[in-house]
CSV table of C-alpha atoms in Angstrom, one decimal:
chain,number,residue,atom,x,y,z
A,1,MET,CA,185.5,44.2,308.1
A,2,ASN,CA,187.8,41.8,309.9
A,3,ASP,CA,189.1,39.2,307.4
A,4,SER,CA,189.2,36.2,309.7
A,5,TRP,CA,186.5,36.5,312.4
A,6,ARG,CA,183.7,38.5,313.8
A,7,VAL,CA,182.7,38.9,317.5
A,8,SER,CA,179.1,38.8,318.5
A,9,SER,CA,178.1,40.2,321.9
A,10,LEU,CA,175.7,37.8,323.5
A,11,GLY,CA,174.1,39.4,326.6
A,12,GLY,CA,177.4,40.0,328.4
A,13,GLN,CA,179.2,37.1,326.8
A,14,THR,CA,181.4,37.1,323.8
A,15,ARG,CA,181.4,34.5,321.0
A,16,ALA,CA,183.8,34.5,318.1
A,17,LYS,CA,182.1,33.7,314.8
A,18,PHE,CA,184.6,32.5,312.3
A,19,LEU,CA,183.1,33.7,309.0
A,20,PHE,CA,185.7,33.8,306.2
A,21,PRO,CA,187.9,33.1,304.5
A,22,VAL,CA,187.8,29.4,304.9
A,23,THR,CA,191.3,28.1,305.4
A,24,SER,CA,192.8,25.9,302.7
A,25,ARG,CA,193.1,23.1,305.3
A,26,THR,CA,189.4,23.3,306.2
A,27,ALA,CA,188.5,23.4,302.5
A,28,CYS,CA,190.6,20.3,301.7
A,29,GLN,CA,189.0,18.5,304.7
A,30,ASN,CA,185.5,19.3,303.5
A,31,SER,CA,186.3,18.3,300.0
A,32,LEU,CA,187.8,15.0,301.1
A,33,ALA,CA,184.8,14.3,303.4
A,34,HIS,CA,182.3,15.0,300.7
A,35,SER,CA,184.2,12.8,298.2
A,36,GLN,CA,184.0,9.9,300.6
A,37,CYS,CA,180.4,10.3,301.5
A,38,LYS,CA,178.5,7.3,300.2
A,39,ILE,CA,174.9,8.6,300.6
A,40,LEU,CA,174.1,8.4,296.9
A,41,ARG,CA,175.0,4.7,297.0
A,42,CYS,CA,172.7,4.3,300.0
A,43,ASN,CA,169.9,6.0,298.2
A,44,ALA,CA,170.4,3.9,295.0
A,45,GLU,CA,170.4,0.6,297.0
A,46,TYR,CA,167.2,1.7,298.9
A,47,VAL,CA,165.4,2.5,295.6
A,48,SER,CA,166.5,-0.8,294.2
A,49,SER,CA,165.4,-2.9,297.2
A,50,THR,CA,161.9,-1.3,297.1
A,51,LEU,CA,161.4,-1.4,293.4
A,52,SER,CA,159.4,-4.6,293.5
A,53,LEU,CA,157.2,-3.2,296.4
A,54,ARG,CA,156.1,-0.1,294.5
A,55,GLY,CA,153.4,-0.3,291.9
A,56,GLY,CA,155.2,2.1,289.6
A,57,GLY,CA,154.8,4.8,292.2
A,58,SER,CA,157.1,6.7,294.6
A,59,PRO,CA,159.7,5.2,296.9
A,60,GLY,CA,157.3,5.8,299.8
A,61,ALA,CA,154.3,4.1,298.2
A,62,LEU,CA,153.5,0.5,299.0
A,63,ARG,CA,151.5,-1.7,296.7
A,64,GLY,CA,148.3,-2.4,298.6
A,65,GLY,CA,150.0,-0.6,301.3
A,66,GLY,CA,148.9,1.1,304.4
A,67,ARG,CA,150.1,1.5,307.9
A,68,GLY,CA,151.6,-1.6,309.4
A,69,GLY,CA,150.3,-4.4,307.2
A,70,GLY,CA,151.0,-6.8,304.4
A,71,VAL,CA,154.0,-8.4,302.7
A,72,GLY,CA,154.8,-5.0,301.1
A,73,SER,CA,155.1,-3.3,304.5
A,74,SER,CA,157.3,-6.1,305.9
A,75,GLY,CA,159.6,-5.9,302.9
A,76,PHE,CA,159.6,-2.1,303.1
A,77,CYS,CA,160.6,-2.2,306.7
A,78,ARG,CA,163.6,-4.5,305.8
A,79,ALA,CA,164.6,-2.0,303.1
A,80,LEU,CA,164.3,0.9,305.6
A,81,ARG,CA,166.5,-0.9,308.2
A,82,SER,CA,169.1,-1.6,305.5
A,83,TYR,CA,168.9,2.1,304.4
A,84,ALA,CA,169.4,3.3,308.0
A,85,LEU,CA,172.4,0.9,308.5
A,86,CYS,CA,174.0,2.3,305.3
A,87,THR,CA,173.6,5.9,306.5
A,88,ARG,CA,175.1,5.1,309.9
A,89,ARG,CA,178.1,3.5,308.2
A,90,THR,CA,178.8,6.6,306.1
A,91,ALA,CA,177.7,9.2,308.8
A,92,ARG,CA,181.2,10.3,309.7
A,93,THR,CA,182.2,11.3,306.2
A,94,CYS,CA,178.8,12.9,305.4
A,95,ARG,CA,178.7,15.7,307.9
A,96,GLY,CA,177.3,18.8,306.2
A,97,ASP,CA,175.9,16.9,303.2
A,98,LEU,CA,172.3,17.9,302.6
A,99,ALA,CA,171.4,14.7,300.8
A,100,PHE,CA,172.6,12.7,303.9
A,101,HIS,CA,170.6,14.8,306.4
A,102,SER,CA,167.5,14.6,304.2
A,103,ALA,CA,167.8,10.8,304.0
A,104,VAL,CA,168.2,10.4,307.8
A,105,HIS,CA,165.1,12.5,308.5
A,106,GLY,CA,163.2,10.7,305.7
A,107,ILE,CA,164.0,7.3,307.1
A,108,GLU,CA,162.8,8.2,310.6
A,109,ASP,CA,159.5,9.5,309.1
A,110,LEU,CA,158.9,6.4,307.0
A,111,MET,CA,159.7,4.0,309.8
A,112,ILE,CA,157.1,5.7,311.9
A,113,GLN,CA,154.6,5.8,309.1
A,114,HIS,CA,154.8,2.1,308.4
A,115,ASN,CA,155.2,0.9,312.1
A,116,CYS,CA,158.7,-0.5,311.5
A,117,SER,CA,160.8,-1.6,314.4
A,118,ARG,CA,164.4,-0.5,314.5
A,119,GLN,CA,165.6,-4.1,315.2
A,120,GLY,CA,164.9,-6.8,312.7
A,121,PRO,CA,165.9,-8.4,309.4
A,122,THR,CA,167.4,-6.2,306.7
A,123,ALA,CA,167.0,-6.5,302.9
A,124,PRO,CA,169.5,-8.5,300.9
A,125,PRO,CA,172.0,-6.4,298.9
A,126,PRO,CA,170.6,-5.5,295.5
A,127,PRO,CA,171.9,-7.3,292.4
A,128,ARG,CA,174.5,-5.6,290.4
A,129,GLY,CA,173.2,-4.4,287.1
A,130,PRO,CA,174.2,-2.2,284.2
A,131,ALA,CA,171.9,0.7,285.4
A,132,LEU,CA,170.4,2.0,288.6
A,133,PRO,CA,166.6,1.5,289.1
A,134,GLY,CA,164.6,4.2,287.5
A,135,ALA,CA,167.6,5.4,285.5
A,136,GLY,CA,166.8,3.9,282.1
A,137,PRO,CA,168.1,5.3,278.9
A,138,GLY,CA,165.5,8.1,278.8
A,139,THR,CA,165.5,8.9,282.5
A,140,PRO,CA,167.9,11.7,283.6
A,141,ALA,CA,169.7,11.5,286.9
A,142,PRO,CA,168.3,13.9,289.6
A,143,ASP,CA,170.1,17.2,289.7
A,144,PRO,CA,172.2,17.3,292.9
A,145,CYS,CA,171.7,21.1,293.1
A,146,ASP,CA,167.9,21.0,292.8
A,147,TYR,CA,166.9,20.3,296.4
A,148,GLU,CA,163.1,20.1,295.9
A,149,GLY,CA,163.4,17.8,292.9
A,150,ARG,CA,165.9,15.5,294.6
A,151,PHE,CA,163.9,15.3,297.8
A,152,SER,CA,160.6,14.6,296.0
A,153,ARG,CA,162.2,11.8,293.9
A,154,LEU,CA,163.8,10.2,297.0
A,155,HIS,CA,160.8,10.5,299.4
A,156,GLY,CA,157.8,10.5,297.1
A,157,ARG,CA,156.5,13.8,298.6
A,158,PRO,CA,157.5,17.5,298.5
A,159,PRO,CA,159.8,18.7,301.2
A,160,GLY,CA,158.7,20.7,304.3
A,161,PHE,CA,159.6,24.3,304.7
A,162,LEU,CA,159.9,26.8,307.6
A,163,HIS,CA,159.6,30.6,307.8
A,164,CYS,CA,161.4,33.2,309.9
A,165,ALA,CA,161.5,36.9,309.8
A,166,SER,CA,163.1,39.9,311.5
A,167,PHE,CA,161.8,43.4,311.0
A,168,GLY,CA,161.2,46.8,312.6
A,169,ASP,CA,162.3,47.1,316.3
A,170,PRO,CA,163.3,44.2,315.6
A,171,HIS,CA,160.4,41.9,315.9
A,172,VAL,CA,161.4,38.2,315.4
A,173,ARG,CA,159.0,35.5,314.1
A,174,SER,CA,160.8,32.2,314.7
A,175,PHE,CA,160.5,28.9,312.8
A,176,HIS,CA,158.2,27.7,315.6
A,177,HIS,CA,155.8,30.7,315.4
A,178,HIS,CA,157.1,32.5,318.5
A,179,PHE,CA,156.8,36.2,318.1
A,180,HIS,CA,159.1,38.5,320.2
A,181,THR,CA,159.9,42.2,320.3
A,182,CYS,CA,163.6,42.4,321.2
A,183,ARG,CA,166.1,44.9,322.5
A,184,VAL,CA,169.1,43.1,321.0
A,185,GLN,CA,172.1,45.4,320.3
A,186,GLY,CA,175.2,44.5,318.4
A,187,ALA,CA,175.6,41.4,316.3
A,188,TRP,CA,173.3,38.4,316.8
A,189,PRO,CA,172.9,35.3,314.7
A,190,LEU,CA,169.5,34.7,313.1
A,191,LEU,CA,170.7,31.4,311.6
A,192,ASP,CA,173.9,29.3,312.1
A,193,ASN,CA,173.8,25.9,310.6
A,194,ASP,CA,175.8,23.7,308.3
A,195,PHE,CA,174.7,25.5,305.1
A,196,LEU,CA,173.8,29.1,306.1
A,197,PHE,CA,175.0,31.8,308.5
A,198,VAL,CA,172.9,34.9,308.9
A,199,GLN,CA,173.9,37.7,311.3
A,200,ALA,CA,172.0,40.9,312.1
A,201,THR,CA,173.6,43.9,313.7
A,202,SER,CA,171.3,46.3,315.5
A,203,SER,CA,171.6,49.7,317.2
A,204,PRO,CA,169.3,51.9,319.3
A,205,VAL,CA,166.7,54.0,317.3
A,206,ALA,CA,167.8,56.9,319.5
A,207,SER,CA,170.3,57.7,322.2
A,208,GLY,CA,169.3,56.0,325.5
A,209,ALA,CA,166.4,54.1,323.9
A,210,ASN,CA,165.7,50.4,324.5
A,211,ALA,CA,164.2,50.0,321.0
A,212,THR,CA,166.7,49.0,318.3
A,213,THR,CA,166.6,48.4,314.5
A,214,THR,CA,168.7,46.3,312.2
A,215,ARG,CA,171.4,48.3,310.4
A,216,LYS,CA,173.4,45.5,308.9
A,217,LEU,CA,172.9,42.0,307.6
A,218,THR,CA,175.6,39.4,306.8
A,219,ILE,CA,174.7,36.2,305.0
A,220,ILE,CA,177.1,33.4,304.2
A,221,PHE,CA,176.2,30.6,301.8
A,222,LYS,CA,178.7,27.9,302.7
A,223,ASN,CA,180.7,25.9,300.2
A,224,MET,CA,178.7,22.9,299.0
A,225,GLN,CA,180.3,20.2,296.8
A,226,GLU,CA,179.6,20.6,293.1
A,227,CYS,CA,176.9,23.3,293.6
A,228,ILE,CA,178.4,26.5,294.8
A,229,ASP,CA,181.6,28.2,296.1
A,230,GLN,CA,181.2,30.0,299.4
A,231,LYS,CA,179.5,33.3,298.9
A,232,VAL,CA,179.0,36.2,301.2
A,233,TYR,CA,176.3,38.8,301.0
A,234,GLN,CA,176.4,41.9,303.1
A,235,ALA,CA,173.8,44.7,303.3
A,236,GLU,CA,173.8,47.9,305.3
A,237,VAL,CA,171.3,50.8,305.5
A,238,ASP,CA,171.6,52.8,302.3
A,239,ASN,CA,173.7,50.1,300.7
A,240,LEU,CA,171.6,47.1,299.5
A,241,PRO,CA,173.8,45.6,296.8
A,242,ALA,CA,172.4,43.4,294.0
A,243,ALA,CA,175.5,41.2,294.1
A,244,PHE,CA,177.7,39.1,296.5
A,245,GLU,CA,180.8,40.7,298.0
A,246,ASP,CA,183.0,39.3,295.2
A,247,GLY,CA,180.8,41.1,292.6
A,248,SER,CA,179.1,37.9,291.3
A,249,ILE,CA,175.4,37.3,291.1
A,250,ASN,CA,175.4,33.5,291.2
A,251,GLY,CA,177.1,30.6,293.0
A,252,GLY,CA,180.3,30.6,290.9
A,253,ALA,CA,181.8,28.4,288.1
A,254,ARG,CA,180.8,25.0,289.5
A,255,PRO,CA,178.3,22.9,287.5
A,256,GLY,CA,175.5,24.0,289.9
A,257,GLY,CA,176.5,27.6,290.2
A,258,SER,CA,173.2,28.8,288.8
A,259,SER,CA,171.4,27.2,291.8
A,260,LEU,CA,172.3,30.3,293.8
A,261,SER,CA,171.2,33.7,292.4
A,262,ILE,CA,170.4,37.3,293.3
A,263,GLN,CA,167.5,39.2,291.9
A,264,THR,CA,166.3,42.7,292.6
A,265,ALA,CA,162.9,44.1,291.7
A,266,ASN,CA,163.5,47.5,293.3
A,267,PRO,CA,167.2,48.4,293.4
A,268,GLY,CA,168.4,49.8,296.7
A,269,SER,CA,165.3,48.7,298.6
A,270,HIS,CA,164.5,45.0,297.8
A,271,VAL,CA,166.8,42.1,297.1
A,272,GLU,CA,165.8,38.4,296.7
A,273,ILE,CA,168.3,35.6,297.0
A,274,ARG,CA,167.3,32.1,295.7
A,275,ALA,CA,169.3,29.1,296.8
A,276,ALA,CA,167.7,26.2,295.0
A,277,TYR,CA,170.4,23.8,296.0
A,278,ILE,CA,169.2,24.0,299.7
A,279,GLY,CA,165.5,24.9,299.0
A,280,THR,CA,165.9,28.4,300.4
A,281,THR,CA,164.6,31.9,299.4
A,282,ILE,CA,165.7,35.0,301.3
A,283,ILE,CA,164.2,38.5,301.0
A,284,ILE,CA,166.0,41.6,302.3
A,285,ARG,CA,164.3,45.0,302.3
A,286,GLN,CA,165.1,48.5,303.4
A,287,THR,CA,162.3,50.7,304.8
A,288,ALA,CA,162.2,53.4,307.4
A,289,GLY,CA,166.0,53.4,307.8
A,290,GLN,CA,166.2,49.8,308.8
A,291,LEU,CA,166.7,46.4,307.2
A,292,SER,CA,164.2,43.5,307.2
A,293,PHE,CA,165.0,39.9,306.7
A,294,SER,CA,162.6,37.1,305.7
A,295,ILE,CA,163.4,33.5,304.8
A,296,LYS,CA,161.7,30.3,303.5
A,297,VAL,CA,164.0,27.4,304.2
A,298,ALA,CA,163.8,23.6,303.9
A,299,GLU,CA,163.3,21.8,307.2
A,300,ASP,CA,166.4,19.6,306.8
A,301,VAL,CA,168.6,22.7,306.2
A,302,ALA,CA,167.2,24.5,309.2
A,303,ARG,CA,167.8,21.5,311.5
A,304,ALA,CA,171.3,20.8,310.3
A,305,PHE,CA,173.2,22.3,313.3
A,306,SER,CA,175.2,21.1,316.3
A,307,ALA,CA,174.9,21.8,320.0
A,308,GLU,CA,177.6,24.5,319.6
A,309,GLN,CA,175.3,26.4,317.3
A,310,ASP,CA,172.5,26.7,319.8
A,311,LEU,CA,172.0,30.5,319.7
A,312,GLN,CA,169.8,31.3,316.6
A,313,LEU,CA,167.0,33.8,316.9
A,314,CYS,CA,165.1,32.0,314.1
A,315,VAL,CA,165.2,28.8,316.1
A,316,GLY,CA,164.6,29.9,319.7
A,317,GLY,CA,163.5,33.5,319.3
A,318,CYS,CA,165.0,36.2,321.4
A,319,PRO,CA,166.5,35.1,324.7
A,320,PRO,CA,164.3,36.1,327.6
A,321,SER,CA,166.8,38.7,328.8
A,322,GLN,CA,166.6,40.4,325.5
A,323,ARG,CA,162.8,40.7,325.2
A,324,LEU,CA,161.1,44.0,325.8
A,325,SER,CA,158.7,43.8,328.7
A,326,ARG,CA,155.1,45.1,328.4
A,327,LEU,CA,156.0,48.1,330.6
A,328,GLU,CA,158.9,49.0,328.3
A,329,ARG,CA,156.7,48.7,325.2
A,330,ASN,CA,154.1,50.9,326.7
A,331,ARG,CA,156.3,53.9,327.2
A,332,ARG,CA,155.3,57.2,325.6
A,333,GLY,CA,156.7,57.5,322.1
A,334,ALA,CA,157.1,60.2,319.5
A,335,ILE,CA,153.3,60.1,318.6
A,336,THR,CA,150.3,58.8,320.5
A,337,VAL,CA,149.3,55.1,320.4
A,338,ASP,CA,145.9,56.0,319.0
A,339,THR,CA,147.4,57.9,316.1
A,340,ALA,CA,149.8,55.0,315.4
A,341,ARG,CA,146.8,52.5,315.5
A,342,GLN,CA,145.0,54.6,312.9
A,343,LEU,CA,148.0,54.7,310.6
A,344,CYS,CA,148.6,50.9,310.9
A,345,LYS,CA,144.9,49.9,310.6
A,346,GLU,CA,144.8,51.2,307.0
A,347,GLY,CA,147.1,48.4,305.7
A,348,LEU,CA,146.8,45.9,308.5
A,349,PRO,CA,143.1,45.4,309.3
A,350,VAL,CA,143.6,42.3,311.4
A,351,GLU,CA,144.9,43.2,314.9
A,352,ASP,CA,147.4,40.4,315.1
A,353,ALA,CA,151.1,40.5,316.1
A,354,TYR,CA,152.1,42.3,312.8
A,355,PHE,CA,149.6,45.0,313.6
A,356,GLN,CA,150.7,45.4,317.2
A,357,SER,CA,154.4,45.5,316.0
A,358,CYS,CA,153.4,48.3,313.6
A,359,VAL,CA,151.7,50.3,316.3
A,360,PHE,CA,154.8,50.0,318.5
A,361,ASP,CA,157.3,50.9,315.8
A,362,VAL,CA,155.2,53.9,314.5
A,363,SER,CA,154.5,55.3,318.0
A,364,ILE,CA,158.1,55.0,319.2
A,365,SER,CA,159.7,56.4,316.0
A,366,GLY,CA,157.0,58.7,314.8
A,367,ASP,CA,157.8,57.4,311.3
A,368,PRO,CA,154.7,56.3,309.3
A,369,ASN,CA,157.0,54.3,307.0
A,370,PHE,CA,157.1,51.6,309.6
A,371,THR,CA,153.6,50.7,308.4
A,372,VAL,CA,155.1,49.5,305.1
A,373,THR,CA,157.7,47.4,307.0
A,374,ALA,CA,155.0,45.5,308.9
A,375,GLN,CA,152.9,45.1,305.8
A,376,ALA,CA,155.8,43.7,303.8
A,377,ALA,CA,156.7,41.2,306.6
A,378,LEU,CA,153.1,40.0,306.6
A,379,GLU,CA,153.1,39.5,302.8
A,380,ASP,CA,156.3,37.6,303.0
A,381,ALA,CA,154.8,35.3,305.6
A,382,ARG,CA,151.7,34.8,303.4
A,383,ALA,CA,154.0,33.8,300.5
A,384,PHE,CA,156.4,31.6,302.6
A,385,LEU,CA,154.3,29.9,305.2
A,386,PRO,CA,153.3,26.3,304.2
A,387,ASP,CA,150.3,26.6,306.5
A,388,LEU,CA,148.3,29.8,306.1
A,389,GLU,CA,146.2,29.0,309.2
A,390,LYS,CA,149.3,30.2,311.2
A,391,LEU,CA,149.7,33.4,309.3
A,392,HIS,CA,148.1,35.6,311.9
A,393,LEU,CA,149.6,35.2,315.4
A,394,PHE,CA,147.8,36.4,318.5
A,395,PRO,CA,150.3,35.9,321.3
A,396,SER,CA,149.4,37.1,324.8
A,397,ASP,CA,152.7,38.9,325.0
A,398,ALA,CA,154.1,39.6,321.6
A,399,GLY,CA,155.0,43.2,321.8
A,400,ALA,CA,151.5,44.6,321.6
A,401,PRO,CA,151.3,48.0,323.3
A,402,LEU,CA,147.9,48.7,325.0
A,403,SER,CA,145.8,51.3,323.4
A,404,LEU,CA,144.1,54.0,325.4
A,405,ALA,CA,140.7,52.3,324.8
A,406,THR,CA,142.0,48.9,326.0
A,407,PHE,CA,143.5,50.5,329.1
A,408,LEU,CA,140.3,52.4,329.9
A,409,THR,CA,138.2,49.3,329.5
A,410,SER,CA,140.4,47.3,331.8
A,411,PHE,CA,140.6,50.2,334.3
A,412,LEU,CA,136.8,50.8,334.4
A,413,SER,CA,136.2,47.0,334.7
A,414,GLY,CA,138.5,47.0,337.7
A,415,LEU,CA,136.6,49.9,339.4
A,416,PHE,CA,133.3,48.2,338.8
A,417,VAL,CA,134.5,45.0,340.5
A,418,LEU,CA,136.0,47.0,343.4
A,419,TRP,CA,132.7,48.9,343.8
A,420,PHE,CA,130.7,45.7,343.7
A,421,CYS,CA,132.8,44.1,346.5
A,422,ILE,CA,132.5,47.2,348.7
A,423,GLN,CA,128.7,47.1,348.4
């Protein structure tokens, strides 16, 4: 592997992805920026200024509160405007800081919730005291490497999460519940933000075939303050290690190093990576000679990217030029579609996008093991999705090959309409 950069082929264009190592100059700049970031002070001042407005509850709870009314709401709006001003003043030195991005999104949500105008009076600076509000002798400070705990304490509610998966042909389920069957070949980014980089490398299932499968996955957990050193995980077909590239199984020697860990329930075929410091869990599997990727990630982490990081399959799905058309998906495979449907139906009784993906993969490859791939992807979605009503997707064009029965029904219906018109 190239030690300094990797090139991703993007539909005829070429993009250089600088992966690792991080230069000493960049590392120093990042360390300096994080040391100057004052978001924790902003958070503390906000909690202090809203202390008298809360009836012993969370920072987002108003005494006698409710949308848009009362003295509490007015005071809360002043506190939010002061909070927003503080974050703007420290924005330049907080790029890439998860606590900062979380605060910015939280402020926007709370201002909408309480009908606060962006212009108006701000709260007076909190009085200096010997201890921060809520940080009495018996109250421990929030763990900076526990994303869920820190978010809940700051916002008074649990964080939101998103789910993305890539499996089989590959089929990609995006954060926004788009489901595409793709022809992507070469290296493509699934994720590319301030905290994570995930790249999938695919190749054709057979010579001259449009269908491809993922043969290699590269995941980079970027350096983050006191939590982790930069860690790289790389998996290939028949090589699914239970450790990062440097041989470690956690985030390193920093105080929060244990907030990143690797576990394996089935060595060589199933690896789970937990990144508690960014509220993220990743599952990588090998089945049927291909790699599957599934992720549950905090919304703030998924949204922390710039305009230059616009190509992410988990964000936008496959580009239109890389999606297999219905005609391409209906080509004759190694076994009949009806046989593939029977095999897939055993473990996937609901004929949703996962079932249709299974039918396509099994019919094209002739390998019944692809039924396990689709079933595992569905189970990951069941575990990772915050809203199970969106578990089963039924898109009009999500890679579903037409069965013979479906084709005959449509064909006979057309003949009947034609006969009726002639009569």
